[in-house]
XYZ file of C-alpha atoms in Angstrom:
665
model
C -35.808 114.137 214.166
C -34.107 117.556 213.604
C -30.760 117.648 211.582
C -28.817 118.717 214.582
C -28.968 115.252 216.533
C -27.594 113.706 213.383
C -25.041 115.932 212.831
C -23.832 115.220 216.388
C -23.997 111.690 215.719
C -22.045 111.922 212.546
C -19.483 114.051 214.003
C -18.826 111.288 216.696
C -18.608 108.779 214.451
C -16.290 110.117 212.338
C -13.961 111.653 215.435
C -13.530 107.656 216.406
C -12.835 106.216 212.839
C -16.106 104.435 212.494
C -16.331 105.505 209.063
C -18.602 102.666 207.584
C -21.228 103.269 210.694
C -21.123 107.052 209.966
C -22.391 106.634 206.206
C -24.845 104.193 207.588
C -25.908 106.850 209.689
C -26.157 109.269 207.075
C -28.295 107.180 204.691
C -30.811 106.285 207.667
C -31.046 110.211 208.254
C -31.967 110.444 204.640
C -34.403 108.068 204.728
C -35.965 109.331 207.707
C -36.510 112.952 205.730
C -33.955 114.642 206.939
C -31.927 116.781 204.981
C -28.076 117.466 205.034
C -26.785 120.653 205.593
C -23.101 122.365 205.723
C -22.532 121.020 209.253
C -23.250 117.080 207.549
C -21.130 116.570 204.490
C -18.027 117.092 205.860
C -18.044 114.490 208.270
C -19.956 112.246 205.556
C -16.989 113.097 203.159
C -14.492 112.582 205.357
C -15.528 108.806 206.193
C -16.365 108.567 202.468
C -12.433 109.340 201.721
C -11.080 106.990 204.550
C -12.641 103.866 203.589
C -11.977 104.842 200.518
C -15.022 104.781 198.641
C -15.245 106.744 195.215
C -18.753 106.097 194.220
C -20.280 107.055 197.938
C -18.212 110.087 197.529
C -19.327 111.428 193.816
C -22.634 110.885 194.963
C -21.764 113.004 198.131
C -20.864 115.774 195.595
C -24.207 115.032 193.938
C -26.053 116.170 196.783
C -23.974 118.769 197.647
C -24.543 120.548 194.464
C -28.185 119.598 194.868
C -28.359 121.299 198.770
C -27.067 124.395 197.558
C -23.763 123.953 199.967
C -20.947 124.054 197.514
C -19.991 127.321 198.374
C -19.339 126.553 202.187
C -15.315 126.367 203.115
C -15.795 123.628 205.486
C -17.445 121.694 202.409
C -14.871 122.903 199.817
C -12.574 121.648 201.662
C -13.852 118.463 202.471
C -14.254 117.923 199.034
C -10.822 119.133 198.199
C -9.302 116.808 200.440
C -11.497 113.666 199.619
C -10.467 113.688 195.733
C -6.708 113.883 196.792
C -7.385 110.767 199.210
C -9.011 109.119 196.126
C -5.595 110.129 193.936
C -7.974 111.798 191.502
C -6.319 115.539 191.554
C -7.847 116.567 188.654
C -11.180 116.361 190.211
C -9.524 118.191 193.274
C -8.537 120.692 191.055
C -11.527 121.403 189.165
C -13.803 121.729 192.517
C -10.866 124.439 193.926
C -10.970 126.172 190.223
C -14.520 126.198 189.826
C -15.323 128.072 192.802
C -14.043 131.873 193.022
C -14.407 131.756 196.500
C -11.264 129.218 196.569
C -9.092 131.486 195.333
C -9.253 134.200 199.148
C -9.463 131.032 201.250
C -6.856 130.028 203.057
C -8.172 126.167 204.209
C -8.877 125.732 200.313
C -5.312 126.167 199.477
C -4.004 124.467 202.430
C -6.465 121.325 201.730
C -5.374 121.316 197.809
C -1.776 121.908 199.178
C -1.935 118.686 201.336
C -3.314 116.603 198.629
C -0.643 117.008 196.240
C 1.814 116.381 199.117
C 0.117 113.054 200.005
C 0.223 112.263 196.817
C 4.019 113.439 196.016
C 3.421 115.884 193.417
C 6.326 118.430 194.652
C 6.002 120.806 191.618
C 2.298 121.269 191.982
C 2.933 122.145 195.669
C 5.573 124.772 194.523
C 3.236 125.970 192.208
C 0.157 126.262 194.424
C 2.036 127.916 197.252
C 3.552 130.897 194.838
C 0.164 131.481 193.173
C -1.464 131.933 197.083
C 1.483 133.962 197.664
C 0.942 136.176 194.385
C -3.067 136.153 195.330
C -2.262 138.055 198.604
C -4.068 134.810 200.461
C -2.467 134.632 204.022
C -0.131 131.593 204.672
C -0.764 129.851 208.700
C 0.752 127.141 209.835
C -1.280 124.840 208.536
C 0.272 125.620 205.267
C 3.623 125.079 206.329
C 2.894 121.544 208.124
C 0.935 120.367 204.524
C 3.799 121.745 202.600
C 7.282 120.768 204.371
C 6.693 117.235 204.375
C 6.698 116.926 200.543
C 10.645 117.690 200.950
C 11.592 115.087 203.277
C 14.018 113.794 200.345
C 17.636 114.351 200.033
C 16.934 115.882 196.557
C 14.503 118.548 197.823
C 16.773 119.539 200.690
C 17.557 123.244 199.152
C 14.271 123.895 198.305
C 13.161 122.669 202.164
C 15.741 125.301 203.439
C 13.743 127.793 201.341
C 10.765 127.372 202.832
C 12.919 127.278 206.135
C 13.738 130.674 205.529
C 10.238 131.552 204.449
C 8.745 130.701 207.515
C 11.038 132.809 209.900
C 10.130 135.435 207.731
C 6.262 134.991 208.426
C 7.570 133.998 212.145
C 5.840 130.542 211.470
C 9.439 128.927 212.661
C 7.961 129.654 216.488
C 5.136 127.327 216.203
C 5.596 123.983 218.040
C 4.449 122.230 215.200
C 6.397 123.825 212.095
C 9.422 123.151 214.348
C 8.620 119.991 214.713
C 8.061 119.575 210.758
C 11.480 121.292 209.897
C 13.418 119.305 212.223
C 11.612 115.971 210.872
C 12.331 117.265 206.952
C 16.117 117.578 207.652
C 16.637 114.425 209.504
C 14.921 112.318 206.890
C 16.827 114.407 204.529
C 20.270 113.178 205.806
C 21.187 116.840 207.228
C 21.449 115.685 210.490
C 23.438 118.649 211.788
C 20.557 121.208 210.348
C 17.975 119.502 212.284
C 20.619 118.954 215.847
C 20.667 123.150 215.442
C 17.401 123.702 214.926
C 16.570 120.994 217.750
C 18.684 122.492 219.885
C 17.732 126.037 219.611
C 14.047 125.580 220.362
C 12.781 126.604 223.559
C 10.304 124.190 223.970
C 10.503 120.665 223.415
C 7.722 118.196 223.511
C 8.035 114.309 223.041
C 7.556 114.388 219.475
C 10.367 117.030 218.815
C 12.742 114.418 220.765
C 11.215 111.427 218.899
C 11.668 113.151 215.390
C 15.824 113.982 216.722
C 16.054 110.311 218.035
C 14.631 108.776 215.060
C 16.455 110.449 212.771
C 19.517 109.452 214.547
C 18.196 106.083 214.298
C 17.608 106.096 210.611
C 20.853 107.825 209.675
C 22.977 104.742 211.665
C 23.822 107.007 214.303
C 23.178 104.860 217.288
C 25.698 106.769 219.665
C 23.960 109.810 219.300
C 20.672 107.826 219.544
C 21.494 106.871 223.198
C 23.258 110.446 224.246
C 20.019 112.052 223.113
C 18.082 109.633 224.885
C 19.867 110.133 228.268
C 18.849 113.979 227.850
C 15.209 113.341 227.141
C 15.073 111.403 230.399
C 17.190 114.055 232.572
C 14.676 116.752 230.999
C 11.582 114.675 232.349
C 9.979 113.762 229.079
C 8.152 110.706 229.644
C 9.238 108.594 226.163
C 5.985 106.596 224.485
C 6.719 103.531 221.996
C 8.028 105.223 219.141
C 10.904 106.760 221.178
C 12.127 103.087 222.232
C 11.434 101.604 218.830
C 14.401 103.975 218.037
C 16.950 103.256 220.970
C 16.173 99.642 220.773
C 17.222 99.724 216.873
C 20.329 101.282 218.175
C 20.970 99.593 221.076
C 20.832 96.314 218.688
C 23.625 98.440 216.101
C 25.784 99.063 219.381
C 25.226 95.991 220.960
C 24.281 97.688 223.928
C 22.722 95.036 225.689
C 22.185 96.720 229.121
C 21.038 99.790 228.120
C 18.362 97.194 226.132
C 17.378 95.190 228.891
C 16.940 98.931 230.754
C 14.499 99.872 227.872
C 12.314 96.608 228.136
C 11.893 96.935 232.101
C 10.879 100.805 230.850
C 8.694 99.208 228.359
C 7.002 96.769 230.710
C 6.535 99.366 233.780
C 4.993 101.175 231.266
C 2.541 98.888 230.049
C 3.340 98.670 226.521
C 4.597 95.000 226.722
C 2.170 93.728 224.588
C 3.456 96.174 221.968
C 3.840 94.088 218.732
C 6.238 96.632 217.545
C 8.399 96.931 220.480
C 8.153 93.094 220.626
C 9.917 92.968 217.335
C 12.504 95.523 218.203
C 13.224 93.530 221.222
C 13.748 90.466 219.335
C 16.095 91.980 216.809
C 18.130 94.074 219.727
C 18.724 91.176 221.697
C 19.289 88.553 218.829
C 22.191 91.447 217.626
C 23.670 91.536 221.173
C 23.765 87.890 221.312
C 21.836 86.877 223.728
C 19.550 84.671 220.965
C 17.992 82.535 223.947
C 16.073 85.653 225.094
C 15.005 86.798 221.971
C 13.583 83.233 221.146
C 11.360 83.769 224.946
C 10.147 87.325 223.581
C 8.773 85.966 220.287
C 7.607 82.654 221.588
C 5.705 84.588 224.192
C 4.069 86.879 221.739
C 0.367 85.960 221.380
C 0.125 87.411 217.986
C 3.220 87.172 215.615
C 3.215 89.140 212.490
C 5.881 88.630 209.388
C 7.916 90.947 210.760
C 8.456 89.212 213.919
C 9.112 85.939 212.213
C 11.750 88.148 210.211
C 13.135 88.973 213.420
C 13.883 85.878 214.796
C 14.865 84.093 211.488
C 17.438 86.785 210.894
C 18.980 86.406 214.362
C 19.244 82.423 213.810
C 20.981 83.079 210.663
C 23.028 85.951 211.636
C 24.048 83.459 214.586
C 24.926 80.449 211.956
C 21.949 78.514 213.058
C 21.166 78.059 209.493
C 18.825 75.031 210.301
C 16.691 76.292 212.939
C 15.644 79.397 210.593
C 14.567 77.238 208.018
C 12.960 75.230 210.257
C 11.153 78.635 211.034
C 10.678 80.131 207.981
C 8.768 76.511 206.954
C 6.736 76.739 210.227
C 5.780 80.563 209.429
C 4.180 79.352 206.388
C 2.290 76.718 207.805
C 0.910 79.154 210.087
C -0.653 81.128 206.995
C 1.464 83.827 207.611
C 2.564 84.916 204.225
C 6.415 85.811 203.572
C 7.609 89.253 202.397
C 10.539 90.219 200.334
C 12.419 91.170 203.540
C 12.122 87.529 205.050
C 13.018 86.076 202.119
C 16.180 88.027 202.356
C 16.320 86.622 205.883
C 16.068 82.950 205.266
C 18.254 83.535 202.012
C 21.341 84.798 204.345
C 20.879 81.756 206.535
C 21.475 79.811 204.128
C 24.138 81.240 202.984
C 26.084 81.538 206.180
C 24.716 77.693 207.142
C 25.801 76.561 203.811
C 22.342 75.566 202.692
C 23.035 75.977 199.249
C 20.266 73.727 197.386
C 17.653 75.029 200.292
C 18.481 78.624 199.399
C 18.215 78.034 195.933
C 14.778 75.866 196.420
C 13.243 79.177 198.295
C 14.887 81.635 195.758
C 12.401 79.593 193.252
C 9.728 79.336 195.509
C 9.628 82.969 195.722
C 9.301 83.794 192.392
C 6.936 80.638 191.325
C 4.974 79.853 194.557
C 4.570 83.028 196.157
C 4.256 85.388 193.250
C 7.257 87.973 194.656
C 9.425 89.450 192.445
C 13.099 89.089 193.677
C 14.942 92.797 194.057
C 18.828 93.194 194.468
C 18.944 92.480 197.545
C 17.627 89.073 196.961
C 20.042 88.356 193.588
C 23.071 89.293 196.432
C 21.922 86.767 198.998
C 21.886 84.096 196.020
C 25.113 85.219 194.341
C 26.875 85.242 198.031
C 24.946 81.456 198.328
C 26.340 80.250 195.097
C 29.598 82.014 195.761
C 30.398 80.663 198.816
C 30.172 76.923 197.666
C 32.495 77.617 194.549
C 30.100 77.736 191.775
C 31.214 81.336 190.573
C 30.264 80.395 186.761
C 26.740 80.206 188.471
C 26.526 83.133 189.970
C 27.780 85.153 186.976
C 25.155 83.683 185.214
C 22.657 84.715 187.088
C 24.001 88.334 187.398
C 23.755 88.379 183.643
C 19.771 86.954 183.957
C 18.609 89.396 186.822
C 15.149 91.153 185.959
C 16.561 94.142 187.641
C 19.242 95.788 187.227
C 22.001 94.627 189.508
C 23.481 97.092 192.366
C 26.824 97.241 194.249
C 25.945 94.908 196.947
C 25.161 92.281 193.596
C 28.619 92.663 192.677
C 30.563 92.828 195.399
C 28.974 89.237 197.054
C 30.428 87.843 193.649
C 33.972 90.016 194.674
C 33.440 88.230 197.746
C 33.125 84.943 196.449
C 36.621 85.643 194.173
C 38.726 86.136 197.334
C 37.355 82.819 198.797
C 38.193 80.543 195.794
C 40.892 82.973 194.649
C 39.284 83.813 191.212
C 41.355 87.088 189.823
C 40.083 87.280 186.606
C 36.551 87.300 187.852
C 37.503 89.615 190.660
C 38.379 92.205 188.379
C 35.419 92.160 186.404
C 33.311 92.248 189.690
C 35.408 94.955 190.665
C 35.293 97.471 187.674
C 31.276 96.748 188.151
C 31.264 97.595 191.925
C 32.939 100.507 191.934
C 30.296 101.973 188.998
C 27.716 102.175 191.984
C 29.810 102.356 195.316
C 33.392 104.473 194.097
C 33.733 105.547 197.599
C 33.410 102.083 199.714
C 37.222 101.203 200.770
C 35.927 98.002 201.819
C 36.067 96.651 197.732
C 39.740 98.193 197.539
C 41.149 96.239 199.976
C 39.122 93.415 199.111
C 40.500 93.229 195.629
C 44.267 94.491 197.099
C 44.220 91.013 199.133
C 42.801 89.361 195.957
C 46.413 90.242 194.187
C 48.436 89.832 197.078
C 47.189 85.890 197.747
C 47.935 85.586 193.835
C 51.366 87.114 194.419
C 50.230 89.651 191.498
C 52.142 92.830 193.324
C 51.590 94.754 190.427
C 47.840 94.785 191.301
C 48.020 95.596 194.739
C 50.266 98.753 193.943
C 47.452 99.626 191.119
C 45.056 99.281 193.624
C 46.883 101.445 195.747
C 47.628 103.976 193.061
C 43.586 104.093 192.611
C 42.849 104.969 196.057
C 45.653 107.491 196.926
C 43.894 109.099 193.563
C 40.433 108.928 194.743
C 42.059 110.266 198.285
C 40.461 107.001 199.803
C 41.920 105.518 202.791
C 40.978 102.232 204.774
C 38.542 102.335 207.905
C 40.355 101.883 211.480
C 39.482 98.305 212.990
C 37.672 98.928 216.215
C 36.045 96.740 218.943
C 34.133 97.365 221.756
C 32.693 95.384 224.854
C 29.919 97.087 227.336
C 30.622 97.018 230.896
C 28.298 97.983 233.742
C 26.168 99.805 231.076
C 29.275 102.009 229.667
C 30.785 101.035 226.342
C 35.272 100.464 226.067
C 36.452 101.102 222.946
C 39.418 99.786 221.597
C 41.529 100.672 218.488
C 44.331 97.866 217.143
C 47.439 98.456 219.687
C 45.099 101.095 221.463
C 47.256 102.198 224.512
C 44.788 104.805 225.777
C 42.289 102.814 228.040
C 43.290 103.105 231.954
C 43.888 99.458 232.370
C 46.543 99.461 229.499
C 49.032 97.987 231.248
C 46.941 94.585 232.835
C 45.573 94.229 229.362
C 48.710 93.804 227.361
C 50.055 91.899 230.095
C 47.125 89.215 229.918
C 47.440 89.327 226.261
C 51.213 88.307 226.592
C 50.288 85.331 229.040
C 47.013 84.367 226.827
C 49.130 84.335 223.741
C 51.970 82.267 225.260
C 48.993 79.978 226.425
C 47.347 79.674 223.129
C 51.042 78.709 221.123
C 51.802 75.998 223.563
C 48.285 74.729 223.695
C 48.767 74.748 219.840
C 52.329 73.255 219.513
C 51.367 69.724 221.542
C 48.729 68.647 219.155
C 48.800 67.049 215.753
C 50.114 68.329 212.430
C 46.831 70.392 211.515
C 47.619 72.322 215.066
C 50.943 72.968 213.799
C 49.664 74.646 211.153
C 47.596 77.177 213.479
C 50.980 77.427 215.549
C 52.806 79.184 212.685
C 50.000 81.473 212.060
C 49.953 82.388 215.485
C 53.318 83.134 215.303
C 52.430 86.701 213.257
C 49.541 87.898 215.446
C 49.677 91.535 216.273
C 47.578 92.916 218.825
C 44.282 93.376 216.943
C 41.455 95.069 218.582
C 38.963 92.270 219.399
C 41.889 91.009 221.585
C 41.933 93.911 223.764
C 38.426 94.411 224.409
C 38.010 90.450 225.293
C 40.768 90.641 227.769
C 39.387 93.560 229.614
C 35.912 91.617 229.761
C 38.012 88.766 231.216
C 39.986 91.429 233.764
C 36.699 93.106 234.833
C 33.942 89.890 234.760
C 33.129 87.254 236.693
C 34.153 83.919 236.080
C 31.971 81.638 233.625
C 30.443 84.564 232.743
C 29.991 85.184 229.003
C 31.554 88.030 227.048
C 30.664 89.649 224.225
C 32.744 91.632 221.540
C 31.418 94.141 218.601
C 33.964 94.177 215.792
C 33.455 97.047 212.662
C 35.225 94.945 210.238
C 35.329 90.878 209.564
C 37.226 88.905 212.045
C 41.134 87.888 210.748
C 41.769 84.218 210.800
C 44.743 84.979 213.545
C 42.357 86.342 216.066
C 39.963 83.502 215.457
C 42.814 81.266 216.432
C 43.687 82.908 219.368
C 39.550 82.870 220.579
C 39.456 79.264 220.423
C 42.846 78.640 222.299
C 41.237 81.090 225.266
C 38.022 80.172 225.229
C 39.116 76.801 226.388
C 41.591 78.490 228.835
C 39.315 80.268 230.813
C 36.493 77.760 230.447
C 34.182 80.214 229.424
C 31.964 81.368 226.051
C 33.395 84.108 224.096
C 30.671 85.703 221.482
C 32.624 88.309 218.694
C 29.996 90.227 216.518
C 31.813 91.048 213.406
C 30.372 92.940 210.087
C 29.047 89.756 209.085
C 28.182 87.396 211.577
C 28.512 85.870 215.218
C 31.037 83.359 216.109
C 30.420 81.621 219.401
C 33.821 79.947 221.254
C 33.422 77.529 223.504
C 36.106 74.723 224.945
C 38.287 75.145 222.402
C 35.768 75.085 219.164
C 34.365 77.960 216.772
C 30.557 78.043 215.542
C 32.285 78.168 212.092
C 32.999 74.169 212.656
C 36.242 74.825 211.826
C 35.816 75.208 207.966
C 37.967 78.436 207.676
C 41.442 76.925 208.883
C 40.630 74.094 206.096
C 40.026 76.738 203.388
C 43.658 76.809 202.157
C 43.880 73.207 202.189
C 41.120 72.895 199.992
C 42.632 74.861 197.667
C 45.729 73.298 197.210
C 43.953 70.092 196.773
C 42.217 71.978 193.626
C 45.808 72.873 192.310
C 46.972 69.641 193.268
C 44.078 67.659 191.222
C 44.133 70.249 187.990
C 48.156 69.585 187.737
C 47.432 65.894 187.852
C 45.049 65.928 184.869
C 41.529 65.816 186.730
C 38.571 67.983 185.166
C 37.960 70.478 187.863
C 35.973 73.549 186.990
C 36.178 76.972 188.671
C 34.768 76.346 191.643
C 33.536 72.782 191.296
C 34.528 69.547 189.746
C 32.897 68.035 186.320
C 31.194 65.399 188.815
C 28.449 67.938 189.536
C 30.207 67.895 193.167
C 29.264 64.200 193.823
C 32.658 64.255 195.215
C 32.338 67.694 197.394
C 31.546 66.030 200.370
C 34.067 63.819 200.691
C 37.037 66.207 199.035
C 36.821 69.505 199.270
C 33.441 70.699 201.293
C 33.299 69.282 204.356
C 30.046 68.323 206.422
C 28.924 68.710 209.290
C 26.470 66.686 211.415
C 23.612 68.037 210.125
C 24.847 67.518 206.481
C 25.303 70.962 205.796
C 28.081 72.943 204.031
C 30.243 75.290 206.134
C 32.229 77.414 204.630
C 34.837 80.624 205.919
C 33.343 84.191 206.062
C 34.040 85.863 202.488
C 36.660 89.044 203.032
C 39.035 89.126 206.173
C 39.557 92.192 208.048
C 42.876 93.763 208.907
C 43.000 96.054 211.925
């Protein structure tokens, strides 16, 4: 058998990514007495690099030298690429430097530049490019495609812009692939405006171009821009693929745009992509975050193969809706099925335990994470546990946990402690947490508002003034509260006291009528409901009220209404929603900044713990005044009395607590 058929077979196997079969065929070729040549080695070297098999690669390198093919350009580039994929950059540079022909070949420079970029050697990439220019070696589009991606981090945006200028000077910006690469670089750096300008200037836009811009918007949290661009893509007649759908679905999840998400699901089914696991995971996340947990669970149950990402999505969905017990059951079921949990899965289950009050269960999972699953907790896990302990009133334990962290605590960790101090009105510890958190996030307005509220509840006007002065000096302004509801595929946005909507007269008339009915309903109840009435008397027209009334005016009787709010829901509005749900006999769902609240028949999914927190704190103060030894956030009886005294139990025995930060529109 001659070498031509062998090379043909090697090429086909390597092209089909059957690398092990390609190396097996190569060995068979040697046993048959056929000698490899310059057309054989590139496929064998590529296969060895892709598996990866460093020892086989070195053996192939020896055969290249023996066969006299080391000066062949395609063999040289294959050797350089192979060593770079092995992260053996010293050997790659040695192959490049020992062959005089390499200094004159663009393909050899391109191979080494791509290898340096693959291993994130930014300065080596820049130095090699300048040497390439000094040697007079021509630069082509492949050079830029290997070089530009290494600058796709915010710290290298200025260098990336310099190479963009270089592309313009060389005329390479007109190359379709280079333009796509530059758009991707800008959006990954967070320079969305530069990316969009380049995108708009491109005379020709392919699927990759649209996907780059859509993914960039999605990764930077610009969900509304994603949907706007998706509509333009459809108008342009470009057929979306799985990458497009993932970006659009994540944006639907952020916005709560369930009708658009449902439309995308239909497109997925018609495109025969229904079995794509990435799309199914995105659909689970989208429906869960849009309030349709039943649909999310149906998609999850219908998946033939469930990865850890699938389990994490559904566990996080149940946790966000307050169904911590189900989330825990699913997590245990995942482990029993043989799926090894990762860091993201533990974040989901720890958050679920925190929202449902499953303190001991959450601490058990945190311990298992380290001891049983050998996973090193990150700041995101510690912030969940701090929140877990803080909501349970165990503030000292939360602070000790932060001090014992094996990684440096970040803003989220200290922010969780600050939120817990708000619940339990611990001013001293709140000041400590605030000092730490603004070191990491000095412009996060939410922490300033939180500390101001803590001072206000403690009647510390000097502290409130101090926070306001800090905000003024740092030119910080509180984000306005807004809520929106989707109707007939369109999102209707409302601000607090908003009077810009075309139906403003009908909306405000119905708000007044419902407030009167809710107050009347509260007035005919017992003493606890009378306290609710007193809270209702001070209510203003917050954005979620306007959104829910718009939904009531424009939807069919009995239809569930889902409202999305950018801040946490205040207690007054929660009382209003409870009453309205009983009056109109509908399920009302509000997704605020932290979780979902389901209102039905006058009840809230938080089991009414929010209305009892003031009573609990007053009881604790009374016990202290009577000489009962009460610790910060707990009693010296090790919380044996907590079930009966100040952390109410629900039917399943879990402890329910209020959200840690009320929001004021």
